[in-house]
Amino acid sequence: MTYTTLLYDLTGGVATLTLNRPEVLNAFNDEMAAEALTAVKTAERDPAVRCLVLTGAGKGFCAGQDLQALRARAAAGSFRAHLERTYNPLISRLRALEKPVIAQINGPAAGAGLGLALACDLRYAAAGAKLRLAFSGIGLAPDSGTSFFLPRLIGPARAFELAATNAPLTAERALAWGLVNGVYPAEELAAAVRAVAEQLAAAPTKALGLTKRAFNQAAHLTLDEALAYEAQLQEIAGRTADYHEGVAAFLAKRPPAFRGE
Ligand code: LHQ
């Protein structure tokens, strides 16, 4: 598959999807939204992919919807149809992807670009990178999952403050608030993320996938329902080759060699 708006690389079990419209801080046009969804589906289907990293080319991570492209669209009137066709399936598919997904936030992330980062499992940011909801800045309400993820991650009061004031959130404050997992000098970010990604690509992929499924479900379950669901998922995990390898390695006092199966 060749892409025109993004780069897709698979090395050592780690797929890297690089949004590649650097002249507009990797803002989404329709083509990039469609290609990003295709790339996520490819990563989902390919058993060789055991970790996915999302990042941006150049100075930005992703500035959300390309506002020039939005104005130029003939059917710009229907935001609802636009979201249902572009960002909603992308965010939903990414969240449901049963492999670890890391956002490597190399620069500004705004609007749907922030939504993309929030839908990932882990976020690492470059020192000084700014996160911005951006929607109220142009007279819009949150979309692309930001209304779902942000209050859950940092609490409703902080989330509303960011949404209403459109104030930038620095990577450093995002770290203090638990929104990002780590902050690195810009020139060290890619190597730091690569190290985490390689570690995750050598992990029991199916168990991590079930972990995501459990966390996603638990958000709207009672304790008893969550316990029942955990038991159901553990039944599946207990039948994987990686479970047998994990126990055999433990008993033999050697490191496990998980294959993601
Ligand atoms: C851009 C953009 C951009 C085009 C920077 N578009 N060119 C979807 C559809 C339907 C309904 C509504 O919702 C959505 C989802 C959304 O995502 S809506 C939110 C859209 N995004 C924004 O409103 C963010 C707009 N951008 C910004 O606020 C700033 O650019 C940020 C905070 C991202 C970065 O600020 P700076 O680091 O100061 O960079 P900059 O503003 O100088 O931008 C660099 C260039 O990128 C500049 O172009 P130029 O030719 O002057 O160098 C910008 O015009 C361009 N750019 N974002 N979204």
mmCIF file of C-alpha atoms and ligand atoms in Angstrom:
data_model
loop_
_atom_site.group_PDB
_atom_site.id
_atom_site.type_symbol
_atom_site.label_atom_id
_atom_site.label_comp_id
_atom_site.label_asym_id
_atom_site.label_seq_id
_atom_site.Cartn_x
_atom_site.Cartn_y
_atom_site.Cartn_z
ATOM 1 C CA MET A 1 0.000 0.000 0.000
ATOM 2 C CA THR A 2 1.380 3.421 -0.900
ATOM 3 C CA TYR A 3 0.195 6.519 0.883
ATOM 4 C CA THR A 4 0.465 10.129 -0.208
ATOM 5 C CA THR A 5 -0.258 11.920 3.079
ATOM 6 C CA LEU A 6 1.497 9.651 5.546
ATOM 7 C CA LEU A 7 4.457 7.337 5.939
ATOM 8 C CA TYR A 8 4.039 3.788 7.186
ATOM 9 C CA ASP A 9 7.026 1.751 8.304
ATOM 10 C CA LEU A 10 7.249 -1.643 9.961
ATOM 11 C CA THR A 11 10.519 -2.507 11.669
ATOM 12 C CA GLY A 12 11.066 -5.138 14.338
ATOM 13 C CA GLY A 13 7.377 -5.554 15.206
ATOM 14 C CA VAL A 14 6.825 -1.782 15.543
ATOM 15 C CA ALA A 15 4.694 -0.041 12.919
ATOM 16 C CA THR A 16 5.197 3.720 12.739
ATOM 17 C CA LEU A 17 2.530 5.877 11.149
ATOM 18 C CA THR A 18 3.900 9.359 10.445
ATOM 19 C CA LEU A 19 1.359 11.998 9.431
ATOM 20 C CA ASN A 20 3.076 13.777 6.580
ATOM 21 C CA ARG A 21 1.666 17.212 5.778
ATOM 22 C CA PRO A 22 4.336 19.185 7.654
ATOM 23 C CA GLU A 23 3.578 22.506 5.906
ATOM 24 C CA VAL A 24 0.290 22.658 7.892
ATOM 25 C CA LEU A 25 1.541 20.904 11.052
ATOM 26 C CA ASN A 26 0.028 17.676 9.677
ATOM 27 C CA ALA A 27 -3.544 18.997 9.723
ATOM 28 C CA PHE A 28 -6.068 16.506 8.363
ATOM 29 C CA ASN A 29 -7.538 16.781 4.916
ATOM 30 C CA ASP A 30 -10.007 14.134 3.742
ATOM 31 C CA GLU A 31 -7.277 12.088 2.109
ATOM 32 C CA MET A 32 -5.113 11.937 5.223
ATOM 33 C CA ALA A 33 -8.091 10.946 7.383
ATOM 34 C CA ALA A 34 -8.923 8.121 4.941
ATOM 35 C CA GLU A 35 -5.308 6.990 4.696
ATOM 36 C CA ALA A 36 -4.850 7.043 8.472
ATOM 37 C CA LEU A 37 -7.868 4.765 8.851
ATOM 38 C CA THR A 38 -6.470 2.394 6.208
ATOM 39 C CA ALA A 39 -3.100 2.332 7.989
ATOM 40 C CA VAL A 40 -4.720 1.580 11.358
ATOM 41 C CA LYS A 41 -6.700 -1.273 9.769
ATOM 42 C CA THR A 42 -3.478 -2.577 8.197
ATOM 43 C CA ALA A 43 -1.725 -2.541 11.574
ATOM 44 C CA GLU A 44 -4.725 -4.293 13.103
ATOM 45 C CA ARG A 45 -4.739 -7.111 10.528
ATOM 46 C CA ASP A 46 -0.974 -7.654 10.250
ATOM 47 C CA PRO A 47 0.235 -10.157 12.887
ATOM 48 C CA ALA A 48 3.795 -8.855 12.397
ATOM 49 C CA VAL A 49 2.672 -5.542 13.953
ATOM 50 C CA ARG A 50 2.882 -5.828 17.737
ATOM 51 C CA CYS A 51 3.000 -2.116 18.585
ATOM 52 C CA LEU A 52 1.880 0.996 16.700
ATOM 53 C CA VAL A 53 3.482 4.436 17.031
ATOM 54 C CA LEU A 54 1.746 7.576 15.741
ATOM 55 C CA THR A 55 3.753 10.704 15.109
ATOM 56 C CA GLY A 56 4.021 13.713 12.808
ATOM 57 C CA ALA A 57 6.591 14.811 10.237
ATOM 58 C CA GLY A 58 8.379 18.105 10.821
ATOM 59 C CA LYS A 59 7.598 20.451 13.695
ATOM 60 C CA GLY A 60 4.055 19.359 14.551
ATOM 61 C CA PHE A 61 2.178 16.269 15.691
ATOM 62 C CA CYS A 62 -1.213 17.178 14.187
ATOM 63 C CA ALA A 63 -3.128 20.482 14.079
ATOM 64 C CA GLY A 64 -6.529 18.767 13.651
ATOM 65 C CA GLN A 65 -8.825 19.528 10.760
ATOM 66 C CA ASP A 66 -7.154 21.445 7.919
ATOM 67 C CA LEU A 67 -9.196 24.632 8.090
ATOM 68 C CA GLN A 68 -8.358 25.647 4.506
ATOM 69 C CA ALA A 69 -9.493 22.277 3.232
ATOM 70 C CA LEU A 70 -12.629 22.472 5.363
ATOM 71 C CA ARG A 71 -13.591 25.811 3.843
ATOM 72 C CA ALA A 72 -12.889 24.550 0.346
ATOM 73 C CA ARG A 73 -15.066 21.468 0.693
ATOM 74 C CA ALA A 74 -18.260 21.628 -1.334
ATOM 75 C CA ALA A 75 -20.283 19.831 1.354
ATOM 76 C CA ALA A 76 -18.785 21.825 4.225
ATOM 77 C CA GLY A 77 -22.284 22.374 5.579
ATOM 78 C CA SER A 78 -22.589 18.930 7.125
ATOM 79 C CA PHE A 79 -20.042 18.671 9.891
ATOM 80 C CA ARG A 80 -21.942 15.712 11.247
ATOM 81 C CA ALA A 81 -21.551 13.695 8.047
ATOM 82 C CA HIS A 82 -17.893 14.760 7.836
ATOM 83 C CA LEU A 83 -17.141 13.565 11.363
ATOM 84 C CA GLU A 84 -19.069 10.328 10.896
ATOM 85 C CA ARG A 85 -17.099 9.579 7.761
ATOM 86 C CA THR A 86 -13.619 10.652 8.874
ATOM 87 C CA TYR A 87 -12.634 11.108 12.530
ATOM 88 C CA ASN A 88 -15.260 8.936 14.223
ATOM 89 C CA PRO A 89 -14.224 5.643 12.560
ATOM 90 C CA LEU A 90 -10.545 6.547 12.951
ATOM 91 C CA ILE A 91 -10.747 7.290 16.676
ATOM 92 C CA SER A 92 -13.021 4.343 17.335
ATOM 93 C CA ARG A 93 -10.844 1.875 15.395
ATOM 94 C CA LEU A 94 -7.692 3.116 17.071
ATOM 95 C CA ARG A 95 -9.182 2.752 20.542
ATOM 96 C CA ALA A 96 -10.417 -0.747 19.733
ATOM 97 C CA LEU A 97 -7.083 -1.858 18.219
ATOM 98 C CA GLU A 98 -5.938 -4.747 20.400
ATOM 99 C CA LYS A 99 -2.267 -3.847 20.271
ATOM 100 C CA PRO A 100 -0.432 -1.139 22.211
ATOM 101 C CA VAL A 101 -0.577 2.265 20.512
ATOM 102 C CA ILE A 102 1.808 5.094 21.395
ATOM 103 C CA ALA A 103 1.453 8.779 20.483
ATOM 104 C CA GLN A 104 4.870 10.355 19.924
ATOM 105 C CA ILE A 105 3.856 14.002 20.307
ATOM 106 C CA ASN A 106 6.744 15.735 18.597
ATOM 107 C CA GLY A 107 5.071 19.174 18.477
ATOM 108 C CA PRO A 108 1.678 20.910 18.636
ATOM 109 C CA ALA A 109 -1.392 18.672 18.882
ATOM 110 C CA ALA A 110 -4.731 20.435 18.426
ATOM 111 C CA GLY A 111 -8.396 19.633 17.782
ATOM 112 C CA ALA A 112 -8.820 16.245 16.121
ATOM 113 C CA GLY A 113 -5.017 15.879 16.378
ATOM 114 C CA LEU A 114 -5.316 15.989 20.155
ATOM 115 C CA GLY A 115 -8.210 13.521 19.895
ATOM 116 C CA LEU A 116 -5.930 11.186 17.982
ATOM 117 C CA ALA A 117 -3.276 11.384 20.718
ATOM 118 C CA LEU A 118 -5.863 10.862 23.452
ATOM 119 C CA ALA A 119 -7.166 7.696 21.777
ATOM 120 C CA CYS A 120 -3.701 6.126 22.118
ATOM 121 C CA ASP A 121 -2.663 4.013 25.108
ATOM 122 C CA LEU A 122 0.521 5.897 25.905
ATOM 123 C CA ARG A 123 1.643 9.438 25.136
ATOM 124 C CA TYR A 124 5.200 10.753 25.130
ATOM 125 C CA ALA A 125 5.825 14.377 24.274
ATOM 126 C CA ALA A 126 8.712 16.603 23.272
ATOM 127 C CA ALA A 127 9.656 19.207 25.885
ATOM 128 C CA GLY A 128 7.829 22.418 25.073
ATOM 129 C CA ALA A 129 5.187 20.755 22.858
ATOM 130 C CA LYS A 130 1.780 22.368 23.317
ATOM 131 C CA LEU A 131 -1.570 20.618 23.416
ATOM 132 C CA ARG A 132 -4.645 22.644 22.575
ATOM 133 C CA LEU A 133 -8.294 21.687 22.285
ATOM 134 C CA ALA A 134 -8.709 24.467 19.700
ATOM 135 C CA PHE A 135 -12.433 23.961 19.134
ATOM 136 C CA SER A 136 -13.684 26.988 21.081
ATOM 137 C CA GLY A 137 -11.025 29.072 19.320
ATOM 138 C CA ILE A 138 -13.026 28.678 16.106
ATOM 139 C CA GLY A 139 -16.487 28.617 17.676
ATOM 140 C CA LEU A 140 -16.922 24.852 17.752
ATOM 141 C CA ALA A 141 -17.573 22.172 20.366
ATOM 142 C CA PRO A 142 -15.213 19.234 21.120
ATOM 143 C CA ASP A 143 -15.197 16.295 18.723
ATOM 144 C CA SER A 144 -12.949 13.374 17.730
ATOM 145 C CA GLY A 145 -13.371 11.764 21.150
ATOM 146 C CA THR A 146 -11.908 14.689 23.081
ATOM 147 C CA SER A 147 -15.093 15.091 25.151
ATOM 148 C CA PHE A 148 -14.856 11.415 26.075
ATOM 149 C CA PHE A 149 -11.149 11.046 26.805
ATOM 150 C CA LEU A 150 -10.101 14.363 28.299
ATOM 151 C CA PRO A 151 -12.452 14.515 31.344
ATOM 152 C CA ARG A 152 -11.629 10.868 32.088
ATOM 153 C CA LEU A 153 -7.897 11.491 31.920
ATOM 154 C CA ILE A 154 -7.580 14.810 33.768
ATOM 155 C CA GLY A 155 -10.994 15.342 35.396
ATOM 156 C CA PRO A 156 -13.960 17.407 34.225
ATOM 157 C CA ALA A 157 -12.898 20.723 35.790
ATOM 158 C CA ARG A 158 -9.484 20.821 34.121
ATOM 159 C CA ALA A 159 -10.946 19.508 30.875
ATOM 160 C CA PHE A 160 -13.638 22.174 30.819
ATOM 161 C CA GLU A 161 -11.136 24.898 31.609
ATOM 162 C CA LEU A 162 -8.980 23.833 28.645
ATOM 163 C CA ALA A 163 -12.022 23.559 26.389
ATOM 164 C CA ALA A 164 -13.541 26.882 27.378
ATOM 165 C CA THR A 165 -10.378 29.004 27.457
ATOM 166 C CA ASN A 166 -8.553 27.239 24.608
ATOM 167 C CA ALA A 167 -5.404 27.726 26.688
ATOM 168 C CA PRO A 168 -2.384 25.708 25.566
ATOM 169 C CA LEU A 169 -1.365 22.866 27.853
ATOM 170 C CA THR A 170 2.390 22.418 27.961
ATOM 171 C CA ALA A 171 3.903 18.945 27.788
ATOM 172 C CA GLU A 172 5.330 19.533 31.247
ATOM 173 C CA ARG A 173 1.966 20.316 32.809
ATOM 174 C CA ALA A 174 0.377 17.451 30.862
ATOM 175 C CA LEU A 175 2.950 15.178 32.513
ATOM 176 C CA ALA A 176 2.119 16.538 35.967
ATOM 177 C CA TRP A 177 -1.588 15.929 35.231
ATOM 178 C CA GLY A 178 -0.991 12.360 34.070
ATOM 179 C CA LEU A 179 -2.068 13.112 30.499
ATOM 180 C CA VAL A 180 1.299 12.134 29.037
ATOM 181 C CA ASN A 181 3.562 9.339 30.252
ATOM 182 C CA GLY A 182 6.862 11.079 29.682
ATOM 183 C CA VAL A 183 8.500 14.248 28.321
ATOM 184 C CA TYR A 184 11.872 14.228 26.556
ATOM 185 C CA PRO A 185 14.045 16.829 24.847
ATOM 186 C CA ALA A 186 12.844 16.973 21.225
ATOM 187 C CA GLU A 187 15.997 15.349 19.873
ATOM 188 C CA GLU A 188 15.686 12.397 22.293
ATOM 189 C CA LEU A 189 11.954 11.742 21.907
ATOM 190 C CA ALA A 190 12.062 9.307 18.971
ATOM 191 C CA ALA A 191 14.713 7.092 20.592
ATOM 192 C CA ALA A 192 12.885 7.090 23.929
ATOM 193 C CA VAL A 193 9.610 6.092 22.246
ATOM 194 C CA ARG A 194 11.375 3.466 20.150
ATOM 195 C CA ALA A 195 12.737 1.843 23.324
ATOM 196 C CA VAL A 196 9.247 1.630 24.854
ATOM 197 C CA ALA A 197 7.761 0.417 21.551
ATOM 198 C CA GLU A 198 10.352 -2.353 21.215
ATOM 199 C CA GLN A 199 9.675 -3.471 24.750
ATOM 200 C CA LEU A 200 5.935 -3.592 24.043
ATOM 201 C CA ALA A 201 6.482 -5.358 20.709
ATOM 202 C CA ALA A 202 8.196 -8.159 22.650
ATOM 203 C CA ALA A 203 5.316 -8.395 25.155
ATOM 204 C CA PRO A 204 2.437 -10.927 25.038
ATOM 205 C CA THR A 205 0.424 -9.007 22.436
ATOM 206 C CA LYS A 206 -2.838 -10.905 22.943
ATOM 207 C CA ALA A 207 -2.727 -10.258 26.703
ATOM 208 C CA LEU A 208 -2.123 -6.541 26.071
ATOM 209 C CA GLY A 209 -5.020 -6.528 23.614
ATOM 210 C CA LEU A 210 -7.267 -8.122 26.220
ATOM 211 C CA THR A 211 -6.034 -5.538 28.730
ATOM 212 C CA LYS A 212 -7.261 -2.786 26.407
ATOM 213 C CA ARG A 213 -10.570 -4.566 25.956
ATOM 214 C CA ALA A 214 -10.948 -4.861 29.746
ATOM 215 C CA PHE A 215 -10.087 -1.202 30.399
ATOM 216 C CA ASN A 216 -12.394 0.020 27.625
ATOM 217 C CA GLN A 217 -15.298 -2.024 28.993
ATOM 218 C CA ALA A 218 -14.619 -1.359 32.677
ATOM 219 C CA ALA A 219 -15.260 2.354 32.120
ATOM 220 C CA HIS A 220 -18.980 1.611 32.054
ATOM 221 C CA LEU A 221 -19.374 -1.537 34.149
ATOM 222 C CA THR A 222 -20.231 -2.181 37.785
ATOM 223 C CA LEU A 223 -17.577 -3.968 39.877
ATOM 224 C CA ASP A 224 -19.418 -7.280 39.639
ATOM 225 C CA GLU A 225 -19.776 -6.912 35.879
ATOM 226 C CA ALA A 226 -16.071 -6.037 35.597
ATOM 227 C CA LEU A 227 -15.118 -9.100 37.663
ATOM 228 C CA ALA A 228 -17.243 -11.320 35.416
ATOM 229 C CA TYR A 229 -15.740 -9.752 32.306
ATOM 230 C CA GLU A 230 -12.188 -10.204 33.650
ATOM 231 C CA ALA A 231 -12.885 -13.896 34.220
ATOM 232 C CA GLN A 232 -14.148 -14.198 30.642
ATOM 233 C CA LEU A 233 -11.055 -12.492 29.224
ATOM 234 C CA GLN A 234 -8.686 -14.499 31.422
ATOM 235 C CA GLU A 235 -10.203 -17.640 29.948
ATOM 236 C CA ILE A 236 -9.078 -16.380 26.532
ATOM 237 C CA ALA A 237 -5.624 -15.271 27.758
ATOM 238 C CA GLY A 238 -5.076 -18.649 29.426
ATOM 239 C CA ARG A 239 -5.409 -20.363 26.049
ATOM 240 C CA THR A 240 -2.674 -18.368 24.316
ATOM 241 C CA ALA A 241 0.763 -19.731 23.484
ATOM 242 C CA ASP A 242 2.277 -16.718 25.246
ATOM 243 C CA TYR A 243 0.638 -17.711 28.533
ATOM 244 C CA HIS A 244 2.204 -21.174 28.328
ATOM 245 C CA GLU A 245 5.543 -19.632 27.389
ATOM 246 C CA GLY A 246 5.302 -17.151 30.276
ATOM 247 C CA VAL A 247 4.739 -19.825 32.885
ATOM 248 C CA ALA A 248 7.347 -22.196 31.383
ATOM 249 C CA ALA A 249 9.918 -19.381 31.341
ATOM 250 C CA PHE A 250 9.134 -18.420 34.935
ATOM 251 C CA LEU A 251 9.522 -21.988 36.182
ATOM 252 C CA ALA A 252 12.737 -22.479 34.178
ATOM 253 C CA LYS A 253 14.067 -19.156 35.559
ATOM 254 C CA ARG A 254 14.684 -17.749 32.052
ATOM 255 C CA PRO A 255 13.263 -14.662 30.296
ATOM 256 C CA PRO A 256 10.086 -15.388 28.304
ATOM 257 C CA ALA A 257 10.171 -15.312 24.502
ATOM 258 C CA PHE A 258 6.653 -14.103 23.700
ATOM 259 C CA ARG A 259 5.550 -14.402 20.075
ATOM 260 C CA GLY A 260 2.283 -12.524 20.295
ATOM 261 C CA GLU A 261 0.280 -15.707 19.785
HETATM 262 C C1 LHQ B 1 -2.941 25.070 9.701
HETATM 263 C C2 LHQ B 1 -3.660 24.484 10.746
HETATM 264 C C3 LHQ B 1 -4.927 23.941 10.457
HETATM 265 C C4 LHQ B 1 -4.634 24.590 8.250
HETATM 266 C C5 LHQ B 1 -1.821 25.187 11.551
HETATM 267 N N1 LHQ B 1 -5.374 24.012 9.202
HETATM 268 N N2 LHQ B 1 -3.433 25.135 8.471
HETATM 269 C C6 LHQ B 1 -13.329 18.674 11.936
HETATM 270 C C7 LHQ B 1 -14.270 19.001 10.905
HETATM 271 C C8 LHQ B 1 -15.512 19.525 11.150
HETATM 272 C C9 LHQ B 1 -15.876 20.174 12.178
HETATM 273 C C10 LHQ B 1 -15.069 20.513 13.256
HETATM 274 O O1 LHQ B 1 -14.108 19.709 13.820
HETATM 275 C C11 LHQ B 1 -13.169 19.071 13.174
HETATM 276 C C12 LHQ B 1 -12.035 18.678 13.979
HETATM 277 C C13 LHQ B 1 -10.995 19.738 14.277
HETATM 278 O O2 LHQ B 1 -9.861 19.390 14.418
HETATM 279 S S1 LHQ B 1 -11.476 21.380 14.431
HETATM 280 C C14 LHQ B 1 -9.975 22.166 15.021
HETATM 281 C C15 LHQ B 1 -9.058 22.551 13.888
HETATM 282 N N3 LHQ B 1 -7.781 22.984 14.355
HETATM 283 C C16 LHQ B 1 -7.524 24.186 14.823
HETATM 284 O O3 LHQ B 1 -8.374 25.025 14.957
HETATM 285 C C17 LHQ B 1 -6.070 24.475 15.177
HETATM 286 C C18 LHQ B 1 -5.547 25.625 14.360
HETATM 287 N N4 LHQ B 1 -4.124 25.804 14.595
HETATM 288 C C19 LHQ B 1 -3.618 26.367 15.685
HETATM 289 O O4 LHQ B 1 -4.322 26.783 16.597
HETATM 290 C C20 LHQ B 1 -2.125 26.535 15.742
HETATM 291 O O5 LHQ B 1 -1.623 26.472 14.433
HETATM 292 C C21 LHQ B 1 -1.420 25.469 16.607
HETATM 293 C C22 LHQ B 1 -1.784 25.718 18.102
HETATM 294 C C23 LHQ B 1 -1.807 24.048 16.209
HETATM 295 C C24 LHQ B 1 0.109 25.610 16.434
HETATM 296 O O6 LHQ B 1 0.495 26.949 16.624
HETATM 297 P P1 LHQ B 1 1.950 27.424 16.134
HETATM 298 O O7 LHQ B 1 2.975 26.482 16.629
HETATM 299 O O8 LHQ B 1 2.053 28.873 16.533
HETATM 300 O O9 LHQ B 1 1.967 27.288 14.527
HETATM 301 P P2 LHQ B 1 1.254 28.219 13.434
HETATM 302 O O10 LHQ B 1 -0.082 28.648 13.910
HETATM 303 O O11 LHQ B 1 2.217 29.288 13.023
HETATM 304 O O12 LHQ B 1 1.047 27.183 12.219
HETATM 305 C C25 LHQ B 1 2.091 26.833 11.302
HETATM 306 C C26 LHQ B 1 1.486 26.708 9.928
HETATM 307 O O13 LHQ B 1 0.516 25.668 9.928
HETATM 308 C C27 LHQ B 1 0.731 28.001 9.526
HETATM 309 O O14 LHQ B 1 0.858 28.137 8.146
HETATM 310 P P3 LHQ B 1 1.872 29.249 7.514
HETATM 311 O O15 LHQ B 1 1.648 29.152 6.039
HETATM 312 O O16 LHQ B 1 1.481 30.560 8.112
HETATM 313 O O17 LHQ B 1 3.245 28.800 7.966
HETATM 314 C C28 LHQ B 1 -0.694 27.644 9.871
HETATM 315 O O18 LHQ B 1 -1.619 28.363 9.131
HETATM 316 C C29 LHQ B 1 -0.749 26.168 9.511
HETATM 317 N N5 LHQ B 1 -1.807 25.484 10.250
HETATM 318 N N6 LHQ B 1 -2.937 24.570 11.875
HETATM 319 N N7 LHQ B 1 -5.665 23.326 11.406
#
